[in-house]
Coordinates of C-alpha atoms in Angstrom, one line a residue:
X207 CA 187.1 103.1 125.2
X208 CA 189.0 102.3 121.9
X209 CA 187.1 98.6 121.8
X210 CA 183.5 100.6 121.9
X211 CA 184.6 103.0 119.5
X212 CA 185.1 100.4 116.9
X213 CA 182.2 98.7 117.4
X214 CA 179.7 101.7 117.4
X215 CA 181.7 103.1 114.6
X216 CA 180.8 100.1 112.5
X217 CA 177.5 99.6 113.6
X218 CA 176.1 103.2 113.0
X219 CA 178.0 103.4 109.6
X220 CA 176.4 100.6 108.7
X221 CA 173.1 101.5 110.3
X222 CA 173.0 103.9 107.1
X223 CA 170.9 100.5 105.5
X224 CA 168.3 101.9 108.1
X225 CA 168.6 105.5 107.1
X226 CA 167.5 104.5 103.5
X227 CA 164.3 103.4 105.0
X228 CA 163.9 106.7 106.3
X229 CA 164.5 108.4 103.3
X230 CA 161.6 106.2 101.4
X231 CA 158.9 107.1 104.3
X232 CA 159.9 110.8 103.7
X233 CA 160.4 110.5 99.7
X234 CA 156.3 109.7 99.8
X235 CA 154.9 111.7 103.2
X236 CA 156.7 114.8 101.7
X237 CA 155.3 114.9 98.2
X238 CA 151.7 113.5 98.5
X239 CA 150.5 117.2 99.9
X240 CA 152.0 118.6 97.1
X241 CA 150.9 120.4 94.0
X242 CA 153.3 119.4 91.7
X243 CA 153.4 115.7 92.4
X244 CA 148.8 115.7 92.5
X245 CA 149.5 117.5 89.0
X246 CA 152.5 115.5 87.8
X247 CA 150.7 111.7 88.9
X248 CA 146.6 113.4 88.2
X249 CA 146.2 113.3 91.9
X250 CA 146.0 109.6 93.0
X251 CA 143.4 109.0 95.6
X252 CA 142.4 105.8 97.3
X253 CA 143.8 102.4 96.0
X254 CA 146.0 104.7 93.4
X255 CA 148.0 105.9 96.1
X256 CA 148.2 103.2 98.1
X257 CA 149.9 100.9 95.3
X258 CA 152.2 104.0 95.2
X259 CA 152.9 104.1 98.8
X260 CA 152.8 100.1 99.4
X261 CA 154.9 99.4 96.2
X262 CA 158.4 99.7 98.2
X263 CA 157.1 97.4 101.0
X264 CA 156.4 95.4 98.5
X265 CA 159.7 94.5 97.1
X266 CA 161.2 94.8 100.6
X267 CA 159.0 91.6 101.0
X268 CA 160.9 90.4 98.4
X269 CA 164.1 91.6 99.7
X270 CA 163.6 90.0 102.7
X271 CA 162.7 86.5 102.1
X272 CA 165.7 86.8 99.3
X273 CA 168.3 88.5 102.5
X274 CA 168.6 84.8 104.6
X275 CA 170.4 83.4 101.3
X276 CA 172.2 86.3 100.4
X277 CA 173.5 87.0 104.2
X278 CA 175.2 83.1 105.0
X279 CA 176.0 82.5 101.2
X280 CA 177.9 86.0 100.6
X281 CA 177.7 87.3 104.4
X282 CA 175.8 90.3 105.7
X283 CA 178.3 92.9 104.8
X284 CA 178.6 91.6 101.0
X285 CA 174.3 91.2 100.8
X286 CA 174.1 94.9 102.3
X287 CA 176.0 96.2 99.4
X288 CA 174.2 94.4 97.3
X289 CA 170.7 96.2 98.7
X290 CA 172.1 99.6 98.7
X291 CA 173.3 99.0 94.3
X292 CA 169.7 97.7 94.3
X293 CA 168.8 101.4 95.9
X294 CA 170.5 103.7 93.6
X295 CA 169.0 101.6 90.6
X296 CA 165.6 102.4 92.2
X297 CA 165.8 106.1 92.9
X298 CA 167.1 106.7 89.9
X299 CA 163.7 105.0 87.9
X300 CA 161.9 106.9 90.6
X301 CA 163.7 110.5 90.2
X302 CA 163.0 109.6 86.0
X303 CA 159.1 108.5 86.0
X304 CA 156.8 109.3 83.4
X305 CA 153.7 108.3 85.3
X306 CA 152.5 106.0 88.1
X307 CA 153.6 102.6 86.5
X308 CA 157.0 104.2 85.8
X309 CA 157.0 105.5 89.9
X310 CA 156.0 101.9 91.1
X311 CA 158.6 99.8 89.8
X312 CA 161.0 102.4 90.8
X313 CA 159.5 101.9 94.7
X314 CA 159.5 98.7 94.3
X315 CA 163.2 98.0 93.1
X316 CA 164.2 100.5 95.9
X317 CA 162.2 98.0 98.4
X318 CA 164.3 95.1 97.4
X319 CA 167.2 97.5 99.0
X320 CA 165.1 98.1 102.3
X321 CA 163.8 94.2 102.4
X322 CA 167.2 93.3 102.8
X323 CA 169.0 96.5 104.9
X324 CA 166.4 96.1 107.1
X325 CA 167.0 92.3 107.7
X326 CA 170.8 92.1 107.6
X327 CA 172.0 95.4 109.2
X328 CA 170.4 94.3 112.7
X329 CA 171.8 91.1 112.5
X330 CA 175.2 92.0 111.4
X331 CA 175.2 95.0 114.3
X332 CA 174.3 92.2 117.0
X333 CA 176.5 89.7 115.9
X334 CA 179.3 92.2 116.4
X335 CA 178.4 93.9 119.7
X336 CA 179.5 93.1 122.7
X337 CA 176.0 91.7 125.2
X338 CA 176.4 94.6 127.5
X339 CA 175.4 96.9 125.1
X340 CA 173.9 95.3 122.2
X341 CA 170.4 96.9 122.9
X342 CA 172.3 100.4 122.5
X343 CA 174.3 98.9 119.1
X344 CA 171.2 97.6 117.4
X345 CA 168.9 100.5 118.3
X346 CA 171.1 102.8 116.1
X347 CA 168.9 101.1 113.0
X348 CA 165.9 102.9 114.5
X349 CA 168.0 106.0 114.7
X350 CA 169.2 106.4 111.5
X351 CA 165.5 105.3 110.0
X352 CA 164.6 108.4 112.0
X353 CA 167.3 110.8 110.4
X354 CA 166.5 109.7 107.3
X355 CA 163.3 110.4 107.5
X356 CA 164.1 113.8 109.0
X357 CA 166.6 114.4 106.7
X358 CA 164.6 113.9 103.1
X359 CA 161.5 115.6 104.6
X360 CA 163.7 119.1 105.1
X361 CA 165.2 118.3 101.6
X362 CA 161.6 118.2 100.2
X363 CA 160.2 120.9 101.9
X364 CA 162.8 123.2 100.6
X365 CA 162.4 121.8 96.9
X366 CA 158.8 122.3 97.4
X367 CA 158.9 125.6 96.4
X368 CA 160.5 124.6 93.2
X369 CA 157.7 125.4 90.6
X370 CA 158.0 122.2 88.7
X371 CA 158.5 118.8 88.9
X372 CA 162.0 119.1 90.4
X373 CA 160.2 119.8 93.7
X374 CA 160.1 116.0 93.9
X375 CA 162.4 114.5 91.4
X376 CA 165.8 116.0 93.0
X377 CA 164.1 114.4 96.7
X378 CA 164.9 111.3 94.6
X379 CA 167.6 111.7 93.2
X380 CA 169.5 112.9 96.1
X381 CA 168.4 109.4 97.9
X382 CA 171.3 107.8 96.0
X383 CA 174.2 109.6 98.0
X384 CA 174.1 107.4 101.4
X385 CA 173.3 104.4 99.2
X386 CA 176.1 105.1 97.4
X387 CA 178.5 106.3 100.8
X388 CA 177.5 102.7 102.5
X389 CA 178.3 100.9 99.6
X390 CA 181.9 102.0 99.3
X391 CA 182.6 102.7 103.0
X392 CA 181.7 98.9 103.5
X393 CA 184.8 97.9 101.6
X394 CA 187.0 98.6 104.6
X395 CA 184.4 97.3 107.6
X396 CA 185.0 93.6 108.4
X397 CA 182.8 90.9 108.0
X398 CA 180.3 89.4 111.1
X399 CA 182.7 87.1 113.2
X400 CA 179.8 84.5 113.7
X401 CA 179.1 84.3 110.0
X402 CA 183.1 83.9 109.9
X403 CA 183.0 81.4 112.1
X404 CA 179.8 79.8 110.7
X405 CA 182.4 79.4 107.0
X406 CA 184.9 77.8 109.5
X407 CA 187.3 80.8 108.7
X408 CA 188.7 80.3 112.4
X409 CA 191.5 83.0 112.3
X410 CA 189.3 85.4 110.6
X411 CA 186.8 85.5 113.5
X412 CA 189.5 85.5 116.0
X413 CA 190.9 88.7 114.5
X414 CA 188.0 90.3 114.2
X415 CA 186.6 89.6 118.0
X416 CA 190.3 91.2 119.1
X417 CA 189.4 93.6 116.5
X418 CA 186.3 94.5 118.2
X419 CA 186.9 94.1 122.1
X420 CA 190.1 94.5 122.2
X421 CA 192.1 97.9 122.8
X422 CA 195.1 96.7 121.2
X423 CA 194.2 93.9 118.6
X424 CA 194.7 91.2 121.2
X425 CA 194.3 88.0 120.4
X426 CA 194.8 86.5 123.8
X427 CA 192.7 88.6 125.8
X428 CA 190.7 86.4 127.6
X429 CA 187.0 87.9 127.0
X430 CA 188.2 87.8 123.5
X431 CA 189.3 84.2 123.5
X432 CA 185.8 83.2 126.1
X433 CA 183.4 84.4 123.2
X434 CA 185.2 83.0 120.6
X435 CA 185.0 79.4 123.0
X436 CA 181.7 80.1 123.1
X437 CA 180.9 81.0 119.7
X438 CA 183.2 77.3 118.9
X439 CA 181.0 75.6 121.3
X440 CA 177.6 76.7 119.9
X441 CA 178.8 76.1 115.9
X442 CA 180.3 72.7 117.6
X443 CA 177.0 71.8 118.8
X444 CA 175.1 72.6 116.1
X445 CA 176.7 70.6 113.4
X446 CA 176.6 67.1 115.7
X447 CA 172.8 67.9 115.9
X448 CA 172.8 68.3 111.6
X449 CA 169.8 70.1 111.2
X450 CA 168.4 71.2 108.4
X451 CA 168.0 75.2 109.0
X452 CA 164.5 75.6 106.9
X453 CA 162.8 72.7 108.3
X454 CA 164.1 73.6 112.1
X455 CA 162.5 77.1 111.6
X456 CA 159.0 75.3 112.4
X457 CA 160.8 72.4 114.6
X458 CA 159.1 72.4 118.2
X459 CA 162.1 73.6 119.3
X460 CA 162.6 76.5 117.2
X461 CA 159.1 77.8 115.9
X462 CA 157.9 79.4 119.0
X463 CA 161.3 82.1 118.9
X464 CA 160.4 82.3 114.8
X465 CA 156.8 83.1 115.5
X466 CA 157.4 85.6 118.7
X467 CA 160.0 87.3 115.9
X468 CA 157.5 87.1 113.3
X469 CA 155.2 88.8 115.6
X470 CA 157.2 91.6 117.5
X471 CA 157.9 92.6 113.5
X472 CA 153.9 92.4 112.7
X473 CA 152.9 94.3 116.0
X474 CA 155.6 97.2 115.2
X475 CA 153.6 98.1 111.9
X476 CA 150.2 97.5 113.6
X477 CA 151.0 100.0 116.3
X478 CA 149.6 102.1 113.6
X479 CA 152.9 104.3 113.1
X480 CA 152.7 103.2 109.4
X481 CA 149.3 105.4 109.2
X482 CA 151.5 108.4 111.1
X483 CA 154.7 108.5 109.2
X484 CA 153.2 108.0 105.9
X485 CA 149.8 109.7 105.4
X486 CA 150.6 112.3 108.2
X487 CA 149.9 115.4 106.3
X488 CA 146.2 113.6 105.5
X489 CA 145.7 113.4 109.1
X490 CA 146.7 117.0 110.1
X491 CA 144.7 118.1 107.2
X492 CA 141.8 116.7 107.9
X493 CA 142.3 117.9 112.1
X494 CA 142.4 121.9 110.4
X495 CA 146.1 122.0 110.7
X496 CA 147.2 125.2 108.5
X497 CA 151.2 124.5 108.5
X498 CA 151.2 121.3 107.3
X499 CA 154.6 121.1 106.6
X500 CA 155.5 122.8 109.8
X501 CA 153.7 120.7 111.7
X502 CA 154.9 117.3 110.2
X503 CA 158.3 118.0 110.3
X504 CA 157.8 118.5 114.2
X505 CA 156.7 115.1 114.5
X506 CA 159.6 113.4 112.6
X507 CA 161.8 116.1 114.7
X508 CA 160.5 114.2 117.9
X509 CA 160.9 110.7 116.1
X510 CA 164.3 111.2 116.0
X511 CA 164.8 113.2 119.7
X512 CA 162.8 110.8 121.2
X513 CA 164.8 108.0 120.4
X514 CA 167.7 108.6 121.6
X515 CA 166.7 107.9 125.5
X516 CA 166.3 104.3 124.0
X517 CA 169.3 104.2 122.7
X518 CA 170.9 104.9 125.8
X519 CA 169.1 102.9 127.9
X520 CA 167.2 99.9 126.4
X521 CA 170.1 97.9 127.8
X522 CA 169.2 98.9 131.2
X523 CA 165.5 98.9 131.2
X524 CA 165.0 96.2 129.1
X525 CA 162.9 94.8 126.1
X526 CA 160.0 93.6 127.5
X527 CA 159.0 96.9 129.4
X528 CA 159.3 99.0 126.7
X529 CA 157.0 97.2 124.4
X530 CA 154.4 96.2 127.2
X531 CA 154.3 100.2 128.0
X532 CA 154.9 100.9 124.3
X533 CA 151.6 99.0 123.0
X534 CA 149.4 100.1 126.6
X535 CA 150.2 104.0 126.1
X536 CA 150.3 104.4 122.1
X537 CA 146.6 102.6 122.5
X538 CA 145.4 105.2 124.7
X539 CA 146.7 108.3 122.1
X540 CA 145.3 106.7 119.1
X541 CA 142.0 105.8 121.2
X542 CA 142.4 109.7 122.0
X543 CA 142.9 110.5 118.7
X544 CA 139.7 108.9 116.9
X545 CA 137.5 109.9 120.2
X546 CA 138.1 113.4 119.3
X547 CA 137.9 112.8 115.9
X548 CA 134.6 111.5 115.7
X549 CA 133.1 113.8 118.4
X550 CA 134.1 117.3 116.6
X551 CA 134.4 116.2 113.2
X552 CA 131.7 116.2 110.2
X553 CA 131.7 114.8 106.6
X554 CA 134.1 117.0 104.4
X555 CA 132.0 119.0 101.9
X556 CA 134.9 118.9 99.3
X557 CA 134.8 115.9 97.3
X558 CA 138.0 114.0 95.9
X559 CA 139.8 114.6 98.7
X560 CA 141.8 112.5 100.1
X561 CA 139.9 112.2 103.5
X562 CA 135.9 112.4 104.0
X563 CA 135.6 113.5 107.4
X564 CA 136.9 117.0 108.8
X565 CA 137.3 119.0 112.2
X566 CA 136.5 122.3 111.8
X567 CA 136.0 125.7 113.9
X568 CA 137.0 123.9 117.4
X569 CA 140.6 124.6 117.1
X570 CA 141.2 123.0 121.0
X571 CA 140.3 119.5 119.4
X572 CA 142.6 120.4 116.7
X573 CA 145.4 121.4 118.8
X574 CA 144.2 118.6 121.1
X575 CA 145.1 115.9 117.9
X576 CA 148.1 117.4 117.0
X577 CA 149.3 116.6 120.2
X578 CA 148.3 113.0 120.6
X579 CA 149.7 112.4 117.3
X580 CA 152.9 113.7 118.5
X581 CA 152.5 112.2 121.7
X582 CA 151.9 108.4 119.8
X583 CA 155.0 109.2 117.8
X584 CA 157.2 109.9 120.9
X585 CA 155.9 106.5 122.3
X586 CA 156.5 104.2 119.3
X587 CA 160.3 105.9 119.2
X588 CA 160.8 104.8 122.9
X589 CA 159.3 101.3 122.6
X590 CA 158.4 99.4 119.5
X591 CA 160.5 101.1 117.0
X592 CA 164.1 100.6 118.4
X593 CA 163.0 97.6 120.6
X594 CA 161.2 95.8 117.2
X595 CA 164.7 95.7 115.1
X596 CA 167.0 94.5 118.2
X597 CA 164.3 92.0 119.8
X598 CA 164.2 89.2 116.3
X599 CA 168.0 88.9 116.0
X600 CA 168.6 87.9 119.7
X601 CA 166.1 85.0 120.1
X602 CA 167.5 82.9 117.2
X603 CA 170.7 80.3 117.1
X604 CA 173.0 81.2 115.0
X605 CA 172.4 78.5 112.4
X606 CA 169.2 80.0 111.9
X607 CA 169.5 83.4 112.2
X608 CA 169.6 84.7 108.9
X609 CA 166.3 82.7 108.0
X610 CA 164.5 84.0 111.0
X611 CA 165.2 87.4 110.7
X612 CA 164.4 87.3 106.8
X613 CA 160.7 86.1 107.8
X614 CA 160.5 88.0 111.0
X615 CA 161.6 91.5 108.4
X616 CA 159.3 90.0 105.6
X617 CA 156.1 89.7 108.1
X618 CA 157.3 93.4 109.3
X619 CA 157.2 94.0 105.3
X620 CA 154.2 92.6 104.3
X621 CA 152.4 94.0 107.6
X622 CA 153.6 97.4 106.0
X623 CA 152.4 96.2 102.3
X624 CA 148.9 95.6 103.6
X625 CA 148.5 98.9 105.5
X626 CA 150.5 101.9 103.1
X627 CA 147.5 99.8 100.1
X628 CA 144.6 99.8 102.6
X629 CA 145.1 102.8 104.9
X630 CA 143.9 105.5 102.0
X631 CA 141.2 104.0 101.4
X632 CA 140.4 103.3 104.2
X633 CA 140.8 107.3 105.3
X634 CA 137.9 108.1 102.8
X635 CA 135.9 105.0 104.1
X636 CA 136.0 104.0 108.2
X637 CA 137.4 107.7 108.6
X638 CA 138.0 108.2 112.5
X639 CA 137.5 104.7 113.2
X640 CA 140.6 104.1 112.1
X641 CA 142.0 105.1 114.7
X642 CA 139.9 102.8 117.0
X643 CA 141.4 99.8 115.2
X644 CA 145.3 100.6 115.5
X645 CA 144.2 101.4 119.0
X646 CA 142.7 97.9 119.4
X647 CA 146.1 96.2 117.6
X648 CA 147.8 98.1 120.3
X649 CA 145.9 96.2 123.0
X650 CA 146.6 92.8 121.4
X651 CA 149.8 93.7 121.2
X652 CA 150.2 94.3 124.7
X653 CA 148.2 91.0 125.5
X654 CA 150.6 88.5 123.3
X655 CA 153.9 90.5 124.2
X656 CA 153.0 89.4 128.0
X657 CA 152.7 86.3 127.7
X658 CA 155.3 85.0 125.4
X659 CA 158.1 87.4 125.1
X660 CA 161.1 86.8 127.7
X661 CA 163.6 89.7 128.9
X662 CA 166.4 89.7 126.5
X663 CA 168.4 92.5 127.8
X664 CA 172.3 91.8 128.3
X665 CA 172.5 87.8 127.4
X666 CA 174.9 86.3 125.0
X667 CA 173.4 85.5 121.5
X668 CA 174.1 82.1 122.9
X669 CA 172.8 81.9 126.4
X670 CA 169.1 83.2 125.0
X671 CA 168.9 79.4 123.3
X672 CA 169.1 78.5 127.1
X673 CA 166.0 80.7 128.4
X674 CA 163.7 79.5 125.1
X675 CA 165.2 75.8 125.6
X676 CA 164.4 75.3 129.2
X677 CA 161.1 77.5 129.3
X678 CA 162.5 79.6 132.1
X679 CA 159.0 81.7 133.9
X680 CA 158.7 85.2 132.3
X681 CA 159.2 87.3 135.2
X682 CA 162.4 85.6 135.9
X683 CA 164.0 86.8 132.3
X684 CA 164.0 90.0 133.9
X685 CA 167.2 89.2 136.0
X686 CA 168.5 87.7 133.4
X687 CA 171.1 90.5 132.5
X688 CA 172.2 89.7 136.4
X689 CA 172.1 86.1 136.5
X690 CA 173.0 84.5 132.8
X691 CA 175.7 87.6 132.0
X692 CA 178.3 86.3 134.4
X693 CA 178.6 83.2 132.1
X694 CA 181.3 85.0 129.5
X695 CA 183.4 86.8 132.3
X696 CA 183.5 83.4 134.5
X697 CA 185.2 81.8 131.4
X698 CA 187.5 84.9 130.9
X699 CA 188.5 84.1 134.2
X700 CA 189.3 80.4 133.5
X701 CA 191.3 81.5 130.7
X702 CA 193.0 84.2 132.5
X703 CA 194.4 81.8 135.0
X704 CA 195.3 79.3 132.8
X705 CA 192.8 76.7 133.7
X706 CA 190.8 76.1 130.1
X707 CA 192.6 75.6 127.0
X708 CA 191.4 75.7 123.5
X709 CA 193.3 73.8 120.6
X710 CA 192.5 75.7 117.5
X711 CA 193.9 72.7 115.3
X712 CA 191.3 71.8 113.9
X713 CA 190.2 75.5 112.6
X714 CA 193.5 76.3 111.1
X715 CA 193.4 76.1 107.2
X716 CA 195.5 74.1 105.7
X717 CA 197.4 76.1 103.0
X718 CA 200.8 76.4 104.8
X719 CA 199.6 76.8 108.0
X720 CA 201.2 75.0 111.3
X721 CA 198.6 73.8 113.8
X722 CA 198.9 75.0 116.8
X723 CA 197.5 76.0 120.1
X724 CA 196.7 79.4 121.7
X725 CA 198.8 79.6 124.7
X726 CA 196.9 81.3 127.3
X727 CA 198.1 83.8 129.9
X728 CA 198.2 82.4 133.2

């Protein structure tokens, strides 16, 4: 109990790098419906808001392509303090703007913060949870996006009754306080064991796997000592082969894992929850919602609730399920969504607005798209949006990790850069067939996830090299939480009973250190 506690302790402290994600999302959807921030900014409409909107993902591209150099030179833990220094430095700009220019780079340092949270917290929580439940571990990223986002939304709509522009700049300014939390808590949170390894600092990553799964700091238990063989035995490998880590990302070998990343990242944006979490109060405007700030902060309510089942039981179901059912059902409420749209709704008499066409006096079809819209939310938080941060960091080697998930997150990024620019205009332009194309990504999405994604659930970051190496049939993957796990606990066993030894001579540093070897029990 003691070994999971330390682990999911860790992991969903550090999963506040997700949180600050969810704070930006909010920091935007819970201002734009505003008075004061329309009167403050001269209500930006179309392309104006978009460049608001789409500045942070814009420097969380950055932040990501910039997070695979930062994570294996200074590790993951050192480059996520980095992002969230980056953060405060951003909100304040933000909380201080002048105007629109002023407001954008502030987004856009902030995104530099989220480019590289968003890359390096995953990979850091699955290089330090155990397989059985590194589903569970990782999903906590998706979590805490969701409580951020709940979290700054409730802040803003309390401030919104401020009278002034406080009603959006103390939002901002409050963002700094879990930056700030994670970036001193971090100091006492040790570093990924693989990265660790990866630096050759041998008795490091022993200590911290005993740390980790063991009860009592054991560096002799024998699961500790059969992932650390295994973890030797991968690194070992991987330097006779000397590759060069940027030219293997497109190797034959490798590109088809970096692509499928790349991919699961893009599809998680296209799903179309970009258009629900940002521009939200647009849509529920534009459906003759009255509350508007009642009824968004329902949806992010179920965002968050709605999660949780996937927390508890991705490990179980499995990746592949969820984001087959994920993409088939959230096409069906978006499909849903524009159907009713376009069949009740009219061109909006009201010019510079926001949105052009309007449902009004059939308040079944509005009640009717209030519920598919929280109905599409609840689905993404099941499916793609834990499954799309856990899913990229399994399917990579080690020696490549870092760089995989940087363009897998900057893909996700510039996916989300290209939507939060277009999707405004877009509102005023294509209107409710909108809706029909995020239903239509959904469908693709379903299409390539089936035939080139592999089950995932409960392997070792270092048997999945076997099931990409040896092409093994996709329906198979699905046992392979059954068939491949037993590999660790076999060589637990071996150890246990004194048949497999491993000299860790040639690991040891050698400032005053003797050599020596681990002397197993038997």
């Amino acid at each position: 109990m003691v070994r999971l506690l330390n682990v999911y302790t860790i992991s969903a402290f550090a999963a506040l790098g997700g949180a600050l994600l969810g704070f930006d999302i909010s920091s935007m959807s819970g201002v734009i419906g505003t008075d004061q921030y329309q009167n403050y900014y001269s209500n930006p409409l179309g392309m104006h808001q978009g460049a608001i909107t789409s500045a942070m993902a814009g420097g969380s591209l950055i932040g990501a392509l910039s997070s695979s150099f930062l994570g294996d030179r200074l590790s993951r833990k050192v480059a996520i303090q980095i992002g969230a220094a980056l953060w405060c430095i951003g909100a304040a700009v933000q909380s201080a703007s002048n105007g629109i220019v002023m407001l954008v780079i502030g987004r856009v340092l902030a995104g530099l913060c989220v480019g590289l949270t968003s890359s390096l917290v995953p990979i850091y929580q699955s290089e330090i949870a155990p397989r059985k439940i590194r589903g569970r571990i990782v999903s906590l990223q998706q979590f805490a996006i969701t409580w951020g986002i709940l979290v700054q939304y409730f802040i803003e709509y309390g401030c919104s009754f401020l009278d002034s522009t406080a009603s959006f700049r103390v939002p901002w300014a409050i963002q700094t306080v879990p930056a700030v939390v994670l970036f001193v808590g971090l100091f006492w949170f040790p570093r990924s064991p693989r990265w660790l390894a990866s630096k050759d600092r041998w008795d490091e990553a022993l200590r911290v796997l005993a740390f980790l799964r063991s009860a009592n700091n054991d560096v002799n238990d024998p699961l500790v000592l059969a992932e650390y063989k295994e973890v030797e035995d991968q690194i070992s490998q991987e330097r006779e082969e000397e590759s060069n880590s940027y030219r293997e990302l497109f190797s034959r070998k490798i590109r088809k894992r970096v692509l499928l990343s790349m991919a699961v990242q893009m599809w998680s944006q296209l799903t179309g929850m970009n258009v629900m979490m940002y521009y939200i109060v647009y849509i529920l405007e534009s459906a003759g919602i009255a509350n508007l700030m009642l009824a968004s902060s329902i949806q992010y309510i179920i965002n968050m609730v709605m999660t949780i089942p996937s927390i508890l039981w991705t490990d179980k179901w499995g990746r592949r399920p969820a984001l087959l059912i994920g993409a088939i059902v959230m096409s069906f409420w978006l499909f849903l969504t524009g159907g009713l749209l376009m069949h009740y709704g009219e061109p909006n008499p009201v010019l510079n607005q926001p949105y052009t066409w309007i449902v009004v006096g059939h308040p079944a079809a509005t009640r009717a798209i209030l519920a598919s819209a929280y109905l599409a939310v609840a689905t993404f938080a099941l499916s793609w949006g834990p499954v799309g941060w856990m899913y990229p960091p399994e399917i990579v080697p080690l020696r490549i990790r870092a760089k995989s998930v940087a363009l897998a997150t900057a893909s996700n990024w510039a996916s989300n850069f290209a939507l939060g620019f277009a999707v405004p205009p877009l509102l005023r332009s294509i209107q409710w067939r909108l809706f029909f194309v995020f239903g239509s990504f959904n469908m693709a999405a379903f299409i390539h996830v089936w035939f080139t994604a592999p089950e995932t659930k409960q392997r070792t970051l270092e048997e999945l090299d076997e099931i990409f190496e040896y092409g093994e049939p996709l329906w198979k993957s699905f046992l392979g939480g059954q068939r491949g796990s037993n590999k660790l606990d076999m060589l637990a066993k071996d150890i246990e009973m004194g048949v497999l030894r491993i000299n860790r001579s040639a690991h040891m540093e050698t400032k005053g250190v003797v050599n020596e070897n681990i002397i197993f029990r038997s």
